[in-house]
Coordinates of C-alpha atoms in Angstrom, one line a residue:
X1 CA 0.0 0.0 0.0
X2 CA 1.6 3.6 -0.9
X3 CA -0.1 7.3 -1.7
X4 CA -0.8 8.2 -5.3
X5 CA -2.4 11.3 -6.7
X6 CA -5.9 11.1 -7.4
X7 CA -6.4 10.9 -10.9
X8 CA -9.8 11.3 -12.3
X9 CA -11.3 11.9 -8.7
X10 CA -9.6 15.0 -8.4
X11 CA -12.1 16.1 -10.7
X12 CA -15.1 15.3 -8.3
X13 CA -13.6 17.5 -5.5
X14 CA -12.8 20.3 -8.2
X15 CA -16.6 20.7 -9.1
X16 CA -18.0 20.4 -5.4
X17 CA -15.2 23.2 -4.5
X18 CA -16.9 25.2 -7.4
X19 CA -20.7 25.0 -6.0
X20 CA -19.3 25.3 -2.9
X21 CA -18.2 28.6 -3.2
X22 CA -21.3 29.7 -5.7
X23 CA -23.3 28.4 -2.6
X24 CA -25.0 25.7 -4.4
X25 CA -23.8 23.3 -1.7
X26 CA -22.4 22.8 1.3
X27 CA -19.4 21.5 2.1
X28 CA -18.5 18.7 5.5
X29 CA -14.8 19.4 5.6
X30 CA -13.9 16.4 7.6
X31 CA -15.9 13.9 5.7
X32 CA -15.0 15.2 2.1
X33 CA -11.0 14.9 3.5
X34 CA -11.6 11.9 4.5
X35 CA -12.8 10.0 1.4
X36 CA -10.0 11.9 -0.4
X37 CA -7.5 10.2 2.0
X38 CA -9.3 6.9 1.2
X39 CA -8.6 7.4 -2.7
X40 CA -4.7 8.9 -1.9
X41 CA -4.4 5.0 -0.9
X42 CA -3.2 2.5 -3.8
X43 CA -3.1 -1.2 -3.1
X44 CA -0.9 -3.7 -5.1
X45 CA -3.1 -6.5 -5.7
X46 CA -5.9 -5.2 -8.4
X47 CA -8.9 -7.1 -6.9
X48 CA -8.4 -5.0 -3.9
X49 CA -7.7 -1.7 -5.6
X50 CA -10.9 -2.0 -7.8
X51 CA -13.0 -2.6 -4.5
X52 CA -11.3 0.6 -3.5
X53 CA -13.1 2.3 -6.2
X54 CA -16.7 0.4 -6.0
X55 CA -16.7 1.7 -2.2
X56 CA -15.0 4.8 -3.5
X57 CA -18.1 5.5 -5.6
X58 CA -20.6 4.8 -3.4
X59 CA -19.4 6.7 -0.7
X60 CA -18.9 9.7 -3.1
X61 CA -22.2 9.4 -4.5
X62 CA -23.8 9.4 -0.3
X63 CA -21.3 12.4 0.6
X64 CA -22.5 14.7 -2.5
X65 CA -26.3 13.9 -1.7
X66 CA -25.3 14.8 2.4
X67 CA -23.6 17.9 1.2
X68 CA -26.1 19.1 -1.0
X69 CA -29.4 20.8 0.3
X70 CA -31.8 18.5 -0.5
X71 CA -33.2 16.8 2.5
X72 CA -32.0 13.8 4.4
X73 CA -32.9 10.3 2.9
X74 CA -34.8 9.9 6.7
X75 CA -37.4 12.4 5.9
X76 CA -37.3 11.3 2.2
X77 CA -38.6 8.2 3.7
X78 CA -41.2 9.1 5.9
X79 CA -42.7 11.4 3.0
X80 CA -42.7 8.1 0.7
X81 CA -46.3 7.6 1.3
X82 CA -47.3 10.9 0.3
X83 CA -44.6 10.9 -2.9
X84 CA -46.6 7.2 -3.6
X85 CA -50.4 9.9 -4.4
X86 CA -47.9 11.7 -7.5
X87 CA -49.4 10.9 -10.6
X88 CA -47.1 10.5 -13.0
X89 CA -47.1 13.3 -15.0
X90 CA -46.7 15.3 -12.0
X91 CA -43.6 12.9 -10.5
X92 CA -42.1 13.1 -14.5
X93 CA -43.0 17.3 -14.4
X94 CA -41.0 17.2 -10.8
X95 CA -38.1 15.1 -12.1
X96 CA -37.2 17.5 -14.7
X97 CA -36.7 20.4 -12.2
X98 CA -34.3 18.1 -10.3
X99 CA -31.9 18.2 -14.0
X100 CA -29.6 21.5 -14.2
X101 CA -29.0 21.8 -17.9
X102 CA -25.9 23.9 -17.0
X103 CA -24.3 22.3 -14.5
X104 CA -24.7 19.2 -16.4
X105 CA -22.8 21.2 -19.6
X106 CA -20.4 22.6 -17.1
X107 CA -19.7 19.4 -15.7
X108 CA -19.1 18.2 -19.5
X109 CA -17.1 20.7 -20.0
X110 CA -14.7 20.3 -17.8
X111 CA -14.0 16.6 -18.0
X112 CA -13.1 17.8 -21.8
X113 CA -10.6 20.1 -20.0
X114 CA -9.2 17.8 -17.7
X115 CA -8.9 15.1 -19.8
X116 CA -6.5 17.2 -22.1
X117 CA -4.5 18.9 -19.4
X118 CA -4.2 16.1 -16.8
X119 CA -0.8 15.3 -18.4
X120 CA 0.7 18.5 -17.8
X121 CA -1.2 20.1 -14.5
X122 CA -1.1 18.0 -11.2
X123 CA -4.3 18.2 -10.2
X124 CA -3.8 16.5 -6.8
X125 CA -2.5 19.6 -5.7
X126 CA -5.2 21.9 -6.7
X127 CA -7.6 19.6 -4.9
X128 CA -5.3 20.1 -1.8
X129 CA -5.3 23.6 -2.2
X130 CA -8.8 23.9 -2.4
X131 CA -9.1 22.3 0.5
X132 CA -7.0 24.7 2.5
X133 CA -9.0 27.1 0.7
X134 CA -12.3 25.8 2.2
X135 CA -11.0 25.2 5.6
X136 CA -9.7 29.1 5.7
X137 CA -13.4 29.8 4.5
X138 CA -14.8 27.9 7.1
X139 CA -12.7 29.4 10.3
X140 CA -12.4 32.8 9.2
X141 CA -16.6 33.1 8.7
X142 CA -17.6 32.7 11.9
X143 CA -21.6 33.0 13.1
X144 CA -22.4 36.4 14.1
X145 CA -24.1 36.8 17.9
X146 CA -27.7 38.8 18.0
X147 CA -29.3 40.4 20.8
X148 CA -32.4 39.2 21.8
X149 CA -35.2 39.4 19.8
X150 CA -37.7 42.0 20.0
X151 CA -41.4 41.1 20.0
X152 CA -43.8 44.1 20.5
X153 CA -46.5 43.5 22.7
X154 CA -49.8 44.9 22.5
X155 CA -52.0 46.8 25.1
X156 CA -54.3 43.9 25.4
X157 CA -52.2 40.7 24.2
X158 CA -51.4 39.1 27.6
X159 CA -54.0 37.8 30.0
X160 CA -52.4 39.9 32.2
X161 CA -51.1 42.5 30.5
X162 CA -47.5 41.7 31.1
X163 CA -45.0 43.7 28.9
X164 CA -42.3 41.1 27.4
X165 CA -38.8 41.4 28.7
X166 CA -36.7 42.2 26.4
X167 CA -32.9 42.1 27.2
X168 CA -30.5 43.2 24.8
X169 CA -27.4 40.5 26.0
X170 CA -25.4 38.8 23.4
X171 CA -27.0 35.3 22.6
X172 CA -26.3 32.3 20.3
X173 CA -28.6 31.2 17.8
X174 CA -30.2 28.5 19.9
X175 CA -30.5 30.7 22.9
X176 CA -32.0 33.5 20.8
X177 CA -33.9 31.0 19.7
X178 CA -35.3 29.8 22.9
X179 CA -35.8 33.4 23.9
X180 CA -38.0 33.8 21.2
X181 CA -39.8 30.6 22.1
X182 CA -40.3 31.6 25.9
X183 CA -41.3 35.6 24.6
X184 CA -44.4 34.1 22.4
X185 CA -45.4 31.6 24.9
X186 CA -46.3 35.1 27.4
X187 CA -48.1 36.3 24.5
X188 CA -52.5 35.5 24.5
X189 CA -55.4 37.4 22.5
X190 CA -57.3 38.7 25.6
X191 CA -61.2 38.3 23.6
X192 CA -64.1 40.3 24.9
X193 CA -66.9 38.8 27.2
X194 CA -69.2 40.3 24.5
X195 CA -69.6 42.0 21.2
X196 CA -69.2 45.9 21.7
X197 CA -71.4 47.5 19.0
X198 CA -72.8 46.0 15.6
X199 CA -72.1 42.1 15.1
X200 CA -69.7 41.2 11.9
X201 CA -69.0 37.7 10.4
X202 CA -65.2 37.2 10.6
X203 CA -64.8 34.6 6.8
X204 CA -61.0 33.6 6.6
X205 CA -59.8 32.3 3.1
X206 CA -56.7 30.0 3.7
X207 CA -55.1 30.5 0.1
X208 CA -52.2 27.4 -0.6
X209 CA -48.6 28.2 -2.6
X210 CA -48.8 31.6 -2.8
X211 CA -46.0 34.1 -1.5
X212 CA -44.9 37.8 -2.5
X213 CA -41.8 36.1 -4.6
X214 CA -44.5 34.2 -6.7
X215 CA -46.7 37.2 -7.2
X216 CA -43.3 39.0 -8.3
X217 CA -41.9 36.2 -10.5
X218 CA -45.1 36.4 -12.8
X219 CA -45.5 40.0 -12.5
X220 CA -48.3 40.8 -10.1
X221 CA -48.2 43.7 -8.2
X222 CA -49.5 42.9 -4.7
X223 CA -50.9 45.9 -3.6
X224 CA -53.1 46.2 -7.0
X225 CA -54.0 42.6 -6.4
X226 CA -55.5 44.1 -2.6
X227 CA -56.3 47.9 -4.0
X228 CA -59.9 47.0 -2.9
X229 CA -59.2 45.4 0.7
X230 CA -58.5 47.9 3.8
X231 CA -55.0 46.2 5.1
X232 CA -52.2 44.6 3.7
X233 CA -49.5 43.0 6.0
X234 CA -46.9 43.2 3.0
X235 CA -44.4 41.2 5.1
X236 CA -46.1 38.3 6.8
X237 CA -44.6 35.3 8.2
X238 CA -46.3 32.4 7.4
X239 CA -44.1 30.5 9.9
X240 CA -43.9 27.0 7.8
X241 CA -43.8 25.9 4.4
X242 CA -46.3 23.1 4.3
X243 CA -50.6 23.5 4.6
X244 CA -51.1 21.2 7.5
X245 CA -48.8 23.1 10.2
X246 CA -49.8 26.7 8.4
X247 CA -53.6 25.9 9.0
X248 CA -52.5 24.8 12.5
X249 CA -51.2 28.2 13.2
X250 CA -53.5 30.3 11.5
X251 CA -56.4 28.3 14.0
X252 CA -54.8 28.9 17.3
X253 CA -53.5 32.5 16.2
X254 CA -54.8 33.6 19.7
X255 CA -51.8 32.8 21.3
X256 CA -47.8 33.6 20.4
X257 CA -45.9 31.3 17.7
X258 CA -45.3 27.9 18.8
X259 CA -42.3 25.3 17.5
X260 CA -43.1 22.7 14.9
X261 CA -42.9 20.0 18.0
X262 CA -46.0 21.9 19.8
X263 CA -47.8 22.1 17.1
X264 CA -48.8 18.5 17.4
X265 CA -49.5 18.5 21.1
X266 CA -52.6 20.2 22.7
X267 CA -52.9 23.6 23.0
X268 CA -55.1 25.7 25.8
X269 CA -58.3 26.5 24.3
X270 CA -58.0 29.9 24.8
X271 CA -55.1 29.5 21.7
X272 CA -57.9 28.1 19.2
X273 CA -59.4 31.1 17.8
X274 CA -62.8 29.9 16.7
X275 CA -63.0 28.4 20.0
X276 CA -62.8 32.3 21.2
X277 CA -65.6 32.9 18.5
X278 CA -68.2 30.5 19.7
X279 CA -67.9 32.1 23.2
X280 CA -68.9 35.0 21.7
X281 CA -71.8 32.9 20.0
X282 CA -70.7 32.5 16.9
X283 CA -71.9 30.0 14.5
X284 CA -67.9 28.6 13.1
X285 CA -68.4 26.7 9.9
X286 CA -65.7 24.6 7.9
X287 CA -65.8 24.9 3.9
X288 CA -63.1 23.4 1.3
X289 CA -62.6 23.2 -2.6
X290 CA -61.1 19.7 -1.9
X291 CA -61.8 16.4 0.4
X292 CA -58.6 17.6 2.8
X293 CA -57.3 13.3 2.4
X294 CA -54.0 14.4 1.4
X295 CA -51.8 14.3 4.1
X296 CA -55.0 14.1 6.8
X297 CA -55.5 17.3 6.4
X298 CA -58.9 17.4 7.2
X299 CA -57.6 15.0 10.7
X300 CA -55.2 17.7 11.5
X301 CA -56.7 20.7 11.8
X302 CA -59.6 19.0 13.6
X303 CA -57.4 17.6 16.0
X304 CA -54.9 20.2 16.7
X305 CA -56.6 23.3 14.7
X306 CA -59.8 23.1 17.4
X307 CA -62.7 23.3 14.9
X308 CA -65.1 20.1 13.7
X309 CA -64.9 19.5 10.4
X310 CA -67.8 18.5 8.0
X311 CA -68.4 15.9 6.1
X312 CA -67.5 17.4 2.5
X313 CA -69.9 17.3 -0.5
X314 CA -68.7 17.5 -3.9
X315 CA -71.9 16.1 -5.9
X316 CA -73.0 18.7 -7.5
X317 CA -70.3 20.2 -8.7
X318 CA -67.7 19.8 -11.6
X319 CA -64.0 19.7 -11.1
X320 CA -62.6 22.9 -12.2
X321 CA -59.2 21.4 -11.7
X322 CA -57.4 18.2 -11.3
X323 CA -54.3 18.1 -8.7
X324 CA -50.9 16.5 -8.3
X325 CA -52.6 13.4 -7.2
X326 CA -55.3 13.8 -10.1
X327 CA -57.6 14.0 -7.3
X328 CA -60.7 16.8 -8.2
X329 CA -60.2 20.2 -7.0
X330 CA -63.5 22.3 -7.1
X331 CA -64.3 26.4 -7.9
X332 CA -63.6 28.3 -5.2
X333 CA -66.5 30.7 -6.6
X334 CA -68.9 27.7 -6.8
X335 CA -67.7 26.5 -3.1
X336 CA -68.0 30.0 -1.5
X337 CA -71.1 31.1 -3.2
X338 CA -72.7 28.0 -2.6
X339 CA -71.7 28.0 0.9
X340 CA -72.9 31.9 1.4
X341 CA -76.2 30.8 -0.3
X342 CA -76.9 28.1 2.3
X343 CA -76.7 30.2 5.0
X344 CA -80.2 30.8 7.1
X345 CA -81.6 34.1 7.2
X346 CA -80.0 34.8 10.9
X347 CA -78.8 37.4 12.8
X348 CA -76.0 35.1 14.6
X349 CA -72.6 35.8 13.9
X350 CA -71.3 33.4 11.6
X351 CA -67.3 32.7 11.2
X352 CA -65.6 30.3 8.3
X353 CA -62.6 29.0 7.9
X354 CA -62.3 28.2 4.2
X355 CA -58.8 26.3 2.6
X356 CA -58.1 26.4 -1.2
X357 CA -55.7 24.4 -3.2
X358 CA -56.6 26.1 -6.4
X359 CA -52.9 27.5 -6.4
X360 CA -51.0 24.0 -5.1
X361 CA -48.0 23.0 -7.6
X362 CA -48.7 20.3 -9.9
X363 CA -52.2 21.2 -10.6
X364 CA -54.2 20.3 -14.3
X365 CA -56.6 22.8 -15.5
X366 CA -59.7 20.6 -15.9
X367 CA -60.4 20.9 -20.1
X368 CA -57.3 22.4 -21.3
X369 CA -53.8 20.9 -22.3
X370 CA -51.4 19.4 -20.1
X371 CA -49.2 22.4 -18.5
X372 CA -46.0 22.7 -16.1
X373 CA -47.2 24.5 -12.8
X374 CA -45.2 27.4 -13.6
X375 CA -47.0 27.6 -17.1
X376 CA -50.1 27.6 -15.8
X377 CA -49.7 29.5 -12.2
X378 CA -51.0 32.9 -13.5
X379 CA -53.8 31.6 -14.6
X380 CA -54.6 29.7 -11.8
X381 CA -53.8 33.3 -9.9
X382 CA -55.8 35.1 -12.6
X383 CA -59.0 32.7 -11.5
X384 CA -59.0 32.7 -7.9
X385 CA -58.7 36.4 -6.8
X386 CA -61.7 36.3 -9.7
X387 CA -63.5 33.9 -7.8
X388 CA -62.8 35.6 -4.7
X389 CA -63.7 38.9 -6.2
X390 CA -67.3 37.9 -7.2
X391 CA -67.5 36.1 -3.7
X392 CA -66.5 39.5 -2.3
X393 CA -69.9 41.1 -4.3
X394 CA -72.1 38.8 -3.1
X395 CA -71.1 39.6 0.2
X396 CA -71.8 43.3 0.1
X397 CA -75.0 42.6 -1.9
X398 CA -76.0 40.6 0.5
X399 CA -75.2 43.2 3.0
X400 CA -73.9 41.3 6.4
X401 CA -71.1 43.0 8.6
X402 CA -68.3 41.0 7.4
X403 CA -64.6 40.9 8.4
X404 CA -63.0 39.1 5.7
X405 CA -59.3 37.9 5.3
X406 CA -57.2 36.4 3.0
X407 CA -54.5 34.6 4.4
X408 CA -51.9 32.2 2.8
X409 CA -50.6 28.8 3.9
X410 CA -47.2 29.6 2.3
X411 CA -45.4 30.2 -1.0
X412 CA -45.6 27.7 -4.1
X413 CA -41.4 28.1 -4.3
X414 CA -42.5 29.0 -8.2
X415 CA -38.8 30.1 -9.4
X416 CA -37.1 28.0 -6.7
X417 CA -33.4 29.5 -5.5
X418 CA -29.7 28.0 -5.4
X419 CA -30.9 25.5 -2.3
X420 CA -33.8 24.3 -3.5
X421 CA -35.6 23.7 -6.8
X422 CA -39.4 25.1 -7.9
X423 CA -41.7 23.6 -5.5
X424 CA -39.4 22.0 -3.4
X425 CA -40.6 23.6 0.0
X426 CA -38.4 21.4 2.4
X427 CA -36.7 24.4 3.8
X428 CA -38.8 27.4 5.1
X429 CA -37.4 30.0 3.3
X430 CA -37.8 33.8 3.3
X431 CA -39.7 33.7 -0.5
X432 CA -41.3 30.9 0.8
X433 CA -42.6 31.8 4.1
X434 CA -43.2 35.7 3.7
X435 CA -47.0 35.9 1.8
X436 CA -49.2 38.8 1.5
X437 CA -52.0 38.8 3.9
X438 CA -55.6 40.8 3.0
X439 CA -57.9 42.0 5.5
X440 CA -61.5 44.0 3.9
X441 CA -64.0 45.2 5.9
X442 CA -67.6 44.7 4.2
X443 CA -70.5 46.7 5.8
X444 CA -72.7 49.8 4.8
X445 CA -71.3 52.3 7.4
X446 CA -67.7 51.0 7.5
X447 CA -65.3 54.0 7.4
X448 CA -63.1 53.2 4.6
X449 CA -59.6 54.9 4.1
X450 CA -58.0 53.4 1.2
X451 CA -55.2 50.3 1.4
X452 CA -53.1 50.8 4.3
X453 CA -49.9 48.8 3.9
X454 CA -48.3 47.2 7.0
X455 CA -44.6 46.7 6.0
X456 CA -43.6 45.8 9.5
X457 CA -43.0 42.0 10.4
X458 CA -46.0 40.5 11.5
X459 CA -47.6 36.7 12.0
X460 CA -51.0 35.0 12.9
X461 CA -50.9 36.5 16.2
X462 CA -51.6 39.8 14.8
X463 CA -54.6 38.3 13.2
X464 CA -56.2 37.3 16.3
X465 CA -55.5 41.0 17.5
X466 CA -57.0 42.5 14.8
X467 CA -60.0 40.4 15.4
X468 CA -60.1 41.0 19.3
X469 CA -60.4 44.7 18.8
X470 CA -62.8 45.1 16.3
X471 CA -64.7 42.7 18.4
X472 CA -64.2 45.8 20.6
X473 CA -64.4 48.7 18.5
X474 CA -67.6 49.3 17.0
X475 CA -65.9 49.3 13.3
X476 CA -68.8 48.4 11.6
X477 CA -70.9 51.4 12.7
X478 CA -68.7 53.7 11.9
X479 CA -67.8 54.9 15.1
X480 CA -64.6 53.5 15.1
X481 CA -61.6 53.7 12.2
X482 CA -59.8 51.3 11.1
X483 CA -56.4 53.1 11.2
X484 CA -57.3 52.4 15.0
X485 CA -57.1 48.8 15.0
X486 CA -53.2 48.7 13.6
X487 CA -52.0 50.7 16.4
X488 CA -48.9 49.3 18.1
X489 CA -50.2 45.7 16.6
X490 CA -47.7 43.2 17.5
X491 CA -44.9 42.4 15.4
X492 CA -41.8 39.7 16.2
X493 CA -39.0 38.2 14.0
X494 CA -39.3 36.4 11.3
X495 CA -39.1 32.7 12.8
X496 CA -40.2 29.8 10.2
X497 CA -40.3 26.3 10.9
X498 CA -40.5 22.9 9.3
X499 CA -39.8 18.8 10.8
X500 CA -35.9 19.1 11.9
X501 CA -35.9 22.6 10.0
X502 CA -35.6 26.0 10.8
X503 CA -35.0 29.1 9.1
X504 CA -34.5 32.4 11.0
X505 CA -33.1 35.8 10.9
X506 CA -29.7 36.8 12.4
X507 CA -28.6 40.5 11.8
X508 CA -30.9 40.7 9.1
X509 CA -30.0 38.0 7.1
X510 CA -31.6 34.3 7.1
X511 CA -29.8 31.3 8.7
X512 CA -31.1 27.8 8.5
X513 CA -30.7 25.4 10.9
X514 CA -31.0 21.4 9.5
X515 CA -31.9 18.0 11.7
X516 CA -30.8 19.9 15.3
X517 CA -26.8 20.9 13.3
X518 CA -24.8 23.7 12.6
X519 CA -26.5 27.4 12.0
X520 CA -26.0 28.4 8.1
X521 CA -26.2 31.3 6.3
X522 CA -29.2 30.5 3.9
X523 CA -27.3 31.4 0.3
X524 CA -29.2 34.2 -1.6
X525 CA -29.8 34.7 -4.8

């Protein structure tokens, strides 16, 4: 046994030092050095040298996968079931995101180039300095240190009124973490015994795959989409990437942002915001364009979201679209009309919680042509805020005090970034997890005062705020402004989470954390 350059494997660690340092992948110093140290070794007998290279090549193959940002083959696994409901055009559409036409030229390319110059150039070397180059990356960037953060209270947010302590001492990003964590868990909506004026509906649209970076990548101008609502949170946190856990948070809104793990345990009922509803004799209702199987949806916001869900019947209508799992996926005008039209002539408050997947990637127009998700996406777009727009004149024909809001699950990752590809929503990401979030105010002697734009960070929290005092401000006849209702509304840092994944900001700029590991600096654009 003796060292030897690494021939032809020198080219593998070239190309990962390239992504590496265009932030297309990470890179596990100790690992990578290790499996070049395996290849350095050359044996004299040939069987033993060729089974150098079969383990060589399997171990390369595992270490590019580990360093890339594509999830780990654990959580691949436990998703398998769900993967199993792709039909096959979508799983084929999917597939050909995966396949980088570049990198695979570049790749080309370069094998052309080192297959002419290996005879001159000794590329062992380069490889070593590249990984002296890595290394020196690697201790010279260190993670910067953040004061705690800063989560604005509101004057009636706690049950009793307790200000959140906020203490500006250096912290890591697991103890700013946890003090973010214990600063939410003092935060509670404080609801009214009773309505204070004129009753109002409160109708909540939960709107899948839609973000402000998928408005902006097909050219959609959010604050024209809302120029007809009252209030716009421009920069809302949808704290997760996936429906289930978004739905979960938007229904117990009344109290601060939870982790993922607490999600999926019990929460006090004063955290469910329907729950606060009913007390106030509300009639909460449940309405879908879909049957909510996927992923026990429907199980999961029933269980952990604290509302009963009905039993869901499609009969009468036709599928306006088909989605990822060919499943039927009905008009969100037909749903909401329909439901609005079944409604008794009644003077009880009434408050739904509606969820569309008309926006979900992988989706088939029902009638027309086979198209990518990106293809068809603006006219998906184009077609809900329509449906929602004729929804939105039946209310006011109709002529109910209605507090209506449109609220998104999460982004649809349309143009993808340099982690992960379109659609891929495994990582919460800031185009992924910031969506624009409506709120219009329907009634005859509502003071209206145009769209007023709330840039500052806010979450579902602020939501059940916002429905607290207008519960407490008599809005609806007229008495009160809504101007009013955003005062010192509570805002808190951008904090998104997924299974074993977490995404948050430190000075200003987004750092992921993966599977419980190392804090990284989330590679932008």
């Amino acid at each position: 046994m003796k060292l030897t350059g690494l021939g032809v494997w020198n080219l593998y660690f070239l190309l990962k030092f390239v992504l590496f340092i265009r932030g297309d992948i990470s890179f596990h110093f100790l690992e990578n050095l290790a499996l070049f140290s395996f290849l350095a070794l050359s044996f004299s007998k040939p069987l033993v040298q060729r089974s150098k290279h079969v383990i060589a090549v399997v171990a390369a193959v595992v270490l590019l996968y580990y360093d890339s940002w594509l999830p780990p083959i654990s959580r691949l696994t436990k998703q398998a079931a769900n993967v199993q409901d792709f039909s096959i055009g979508y799983f084929l559409e999917i597939s050909s995101r995966v396949v980088n036409v570049d990198l695979l030229l570049g790749i080309f390319v370069a094998a052309i180039f080192y297959w002419y110059t290996a005879k001159w150039l000794r590329y062992t070397s380069f490889s070593l300095l590249g990984f002296g180059y890595v290394y020196w990356l690697s201790t010279s960037v260190q993670l910067p240190l953040e004061s705690a953060p800063v989560v604005r209270n509101s004057r009636e947010s706690a049950v009793t009124n307790t200000q959140v302590d906020v203490v500006n001492t250096q912290q890591t990003p697991d103890q700013q973490l946890q003090r973010f964590y214990q600063q939410q868990s003092l935060l509670t909506s404080n609801f009214p015994a009773a309505i204070t004026g004129e009753s109002f509906d409160v109708l909540i649209l939960n709107v899948c795959s839609i973000a402000n970076a998928d408005l902006e990548a097909i050219g959609v101008d959010v604050n024209e989409l809302f120029a007809d609502f009252d209030i716009l949170f421009s920069d809302f946190n949808s704290a997760t990437s996936y429906s289930g856990p978004a739905a979960i948070r938007l229904l117990r809104a009344s109290c601060g942002q939870t982790s993922q793990q607490q999600l999926f345990k019990p929460a006090a009922q004063q955290c469910h915001l329907f729950s606060n509803l009913e007390k106030l004799g509300y009639n909460t209702q449940v309405a879908m364009n879909h049957d909510g199987h996927f992923d026990d949806f429907k199980g999961l916001i029933s269980t952990y979201g604290g509302i009963k869900v009905p039993t869901l019947d499609f009969t009468n209508y036709s599928p306006a679209q088909y989605g990822f799992d060919d499943k039927p996926i009905y008009s969100d005008q037909d749903v909401l009309i329909n439901w609005l039209k079944s409604q008794p002539q009644s003077n009880t408050p009434r408050a739904l919680y509606y969820n569309t997947i008309s926006l979900h990637d992988g989706n088939q127009v029902a009638g027309q042509r086979r198209m990518s998700s990106i293809e068809s996406y603006p006219r998906r777009q184009q077609q809900l805020f329509s449906d929602i727009g004729q929804f939105i004149a039946q209310l006011e024909k109709q002529g109910r005090n209605t507090l209506l809001m449109v609220v998104p699950e999460h982004g649809a990752a349309l143009t993808g970034d340099k982690v992960q590809f379109s659609g891929l929503r495994e990582i919460p990401s800031p185009r992924i997890v910031s969506v624009p979030t409506a709120v219009k105010f329907i009634g005859a002697n509502v003071k209206h005062s145009g769209l007023i734009e709330v840039s500052d960070p806010t979450s579902y929290f602020a939501l059940s705020e916002l429905v607290s005092r207008a519960l407490r401000n008599d809005v609806f006849s007229g008495a009160g402004s809504i101007r009013a209702l955003l005062e010192n509304l509570p805002v808190a840092p951008k904090v998104a989470e997924n299974q074993d994944t977490i995404m948050m900001y430190i000075n200003k700029r987004p750092y992921i954390q993966l599977d419980g590991g190392e804090w990284t600096a989330y590679p932008q654009n």
